[in-house]
Structures are given as structure tokens and as C-alpha cells.
mmCIF file of N, CA and C in Angstrom:
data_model
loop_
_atom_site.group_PDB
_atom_site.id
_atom_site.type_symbol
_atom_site.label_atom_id
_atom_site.label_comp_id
_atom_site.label_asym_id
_atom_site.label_seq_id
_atom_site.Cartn_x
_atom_site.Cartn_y
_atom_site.Cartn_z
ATOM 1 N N UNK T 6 11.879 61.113 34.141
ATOM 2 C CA UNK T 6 10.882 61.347 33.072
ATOM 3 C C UNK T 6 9.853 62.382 33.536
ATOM 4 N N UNK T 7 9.318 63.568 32.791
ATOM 5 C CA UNK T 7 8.440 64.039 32.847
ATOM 6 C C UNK T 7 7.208 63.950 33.041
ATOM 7 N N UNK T 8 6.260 64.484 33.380
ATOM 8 C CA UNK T 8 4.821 64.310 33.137
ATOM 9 C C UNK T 8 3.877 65.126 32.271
ATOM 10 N N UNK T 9 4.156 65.307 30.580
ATOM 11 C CA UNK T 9 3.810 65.904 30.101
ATOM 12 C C UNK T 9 1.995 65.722 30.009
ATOM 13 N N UNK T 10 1.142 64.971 30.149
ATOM 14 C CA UNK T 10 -0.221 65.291 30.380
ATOM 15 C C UNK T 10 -0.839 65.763 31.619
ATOM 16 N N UNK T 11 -0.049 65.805 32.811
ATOM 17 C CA UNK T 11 -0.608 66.995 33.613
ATOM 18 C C UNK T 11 -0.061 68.274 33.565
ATOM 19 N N UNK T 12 1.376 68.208 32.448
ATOM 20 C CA UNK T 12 1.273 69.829 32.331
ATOM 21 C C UNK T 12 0.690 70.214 31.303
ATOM 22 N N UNK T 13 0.118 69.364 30.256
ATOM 23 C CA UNK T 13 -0.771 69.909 29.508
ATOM 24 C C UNK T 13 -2.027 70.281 30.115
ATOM 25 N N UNK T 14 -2.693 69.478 30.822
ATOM 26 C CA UNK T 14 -3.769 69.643 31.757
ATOM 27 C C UNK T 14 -3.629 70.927 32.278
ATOM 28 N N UNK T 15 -2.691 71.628 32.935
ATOM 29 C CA UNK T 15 -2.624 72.457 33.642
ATOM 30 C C UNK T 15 -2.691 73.570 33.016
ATOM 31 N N UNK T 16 -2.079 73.311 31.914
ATOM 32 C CA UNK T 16 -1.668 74.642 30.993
ATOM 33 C C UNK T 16 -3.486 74.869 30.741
ATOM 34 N N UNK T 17 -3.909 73.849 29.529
ATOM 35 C CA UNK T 17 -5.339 74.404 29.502
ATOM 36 C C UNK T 17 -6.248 74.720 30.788
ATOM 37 N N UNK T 18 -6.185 74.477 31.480
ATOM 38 C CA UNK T 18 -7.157 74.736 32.637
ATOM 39 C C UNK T 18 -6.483 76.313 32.988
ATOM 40 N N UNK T 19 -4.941 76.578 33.037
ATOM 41 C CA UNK T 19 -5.163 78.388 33.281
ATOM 42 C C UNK T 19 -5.471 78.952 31.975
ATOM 43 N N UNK T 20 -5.398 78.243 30.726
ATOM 44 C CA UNK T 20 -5.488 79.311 29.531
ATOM 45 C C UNK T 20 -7.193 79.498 29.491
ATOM 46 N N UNK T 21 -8.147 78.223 29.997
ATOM 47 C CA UNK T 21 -9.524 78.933 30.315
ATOM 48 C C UNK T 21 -9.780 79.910 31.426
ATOM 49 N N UNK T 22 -8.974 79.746 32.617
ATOM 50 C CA UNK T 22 -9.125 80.247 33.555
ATOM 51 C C UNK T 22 -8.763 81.935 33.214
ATOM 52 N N UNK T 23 -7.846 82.498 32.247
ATOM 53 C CA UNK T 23 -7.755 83.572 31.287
ATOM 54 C C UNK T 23 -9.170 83.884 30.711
ATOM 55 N N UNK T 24 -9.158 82.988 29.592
ATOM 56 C CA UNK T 24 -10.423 83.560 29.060
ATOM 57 C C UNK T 24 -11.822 84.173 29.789
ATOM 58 N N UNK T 25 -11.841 82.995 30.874
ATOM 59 C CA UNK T 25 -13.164 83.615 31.711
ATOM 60 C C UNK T 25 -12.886 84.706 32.252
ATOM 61 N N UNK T 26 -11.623 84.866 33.207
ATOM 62 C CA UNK T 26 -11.582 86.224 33.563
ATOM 63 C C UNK T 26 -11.764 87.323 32.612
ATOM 64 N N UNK T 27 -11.827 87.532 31.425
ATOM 65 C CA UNK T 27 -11.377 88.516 29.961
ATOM 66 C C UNK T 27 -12.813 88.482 30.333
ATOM 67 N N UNK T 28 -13.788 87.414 29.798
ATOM 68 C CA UNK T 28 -14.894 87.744 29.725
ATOM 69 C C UNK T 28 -15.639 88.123 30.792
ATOM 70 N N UNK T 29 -15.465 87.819 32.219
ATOM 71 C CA UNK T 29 -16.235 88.882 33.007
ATOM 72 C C UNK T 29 -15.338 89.732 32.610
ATOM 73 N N UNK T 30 -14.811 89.976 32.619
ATOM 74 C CA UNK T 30 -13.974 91.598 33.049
ATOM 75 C C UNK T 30 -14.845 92.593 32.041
ATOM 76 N N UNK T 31 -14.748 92.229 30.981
ATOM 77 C CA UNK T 31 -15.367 93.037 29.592
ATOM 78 C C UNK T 31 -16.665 93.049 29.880
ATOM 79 N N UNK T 32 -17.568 91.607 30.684
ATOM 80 C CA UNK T 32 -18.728 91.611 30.259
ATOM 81 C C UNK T 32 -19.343 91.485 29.088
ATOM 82 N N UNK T 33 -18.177 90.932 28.147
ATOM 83 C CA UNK T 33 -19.133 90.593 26.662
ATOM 84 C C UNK T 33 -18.996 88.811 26.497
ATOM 85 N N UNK T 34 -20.653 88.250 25.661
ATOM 86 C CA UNK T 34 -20.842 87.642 25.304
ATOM 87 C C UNK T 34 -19.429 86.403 24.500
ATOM 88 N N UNK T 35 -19.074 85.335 24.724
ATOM 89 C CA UNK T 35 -18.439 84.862 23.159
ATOM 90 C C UNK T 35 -18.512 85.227 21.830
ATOM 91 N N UNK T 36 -19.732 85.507 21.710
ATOM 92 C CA UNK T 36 -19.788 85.969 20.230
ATOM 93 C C UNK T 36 -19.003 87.573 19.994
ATOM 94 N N UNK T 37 -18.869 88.398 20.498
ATOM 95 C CA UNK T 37 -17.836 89.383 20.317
ATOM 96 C C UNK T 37 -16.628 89.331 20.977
ATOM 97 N N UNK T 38 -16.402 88.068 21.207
ATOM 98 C CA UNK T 38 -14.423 87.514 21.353
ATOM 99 C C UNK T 38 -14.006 87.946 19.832
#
């Protein structure tokens, strides 16, 4: 059997770990995502 809630876990924790990088990288605010 699988362990599908730590690969969900995992998945969201790199898909923020994306976003933050985007946003330093750009240096813009959330509000102009």
C-alpha cells in the first residue's frame, strides 16, 4: 500500500517551495502574481 498523504505533503511543500523562489527571483509582491 502506498502512502498517499506524505506524497501529498510533499508535493505541496515543493509547489510552495516554487512559488517562493518565483517570488524572490522577480522580487514582486503577491499582489502582482
Amino acid at each position: 500500500a502506498g502512502k498517499p498523504a506524505k506524497v501529498a505533503i510533499v508535493a505541496c511543500m515543493r509547489k510552495l517551495v516554487t512559488i517562493l523562489n518565483a517570488i524572490l527571483r522577480d522580487k514582486k509582491p503577491w499582489a502582482n502574481a
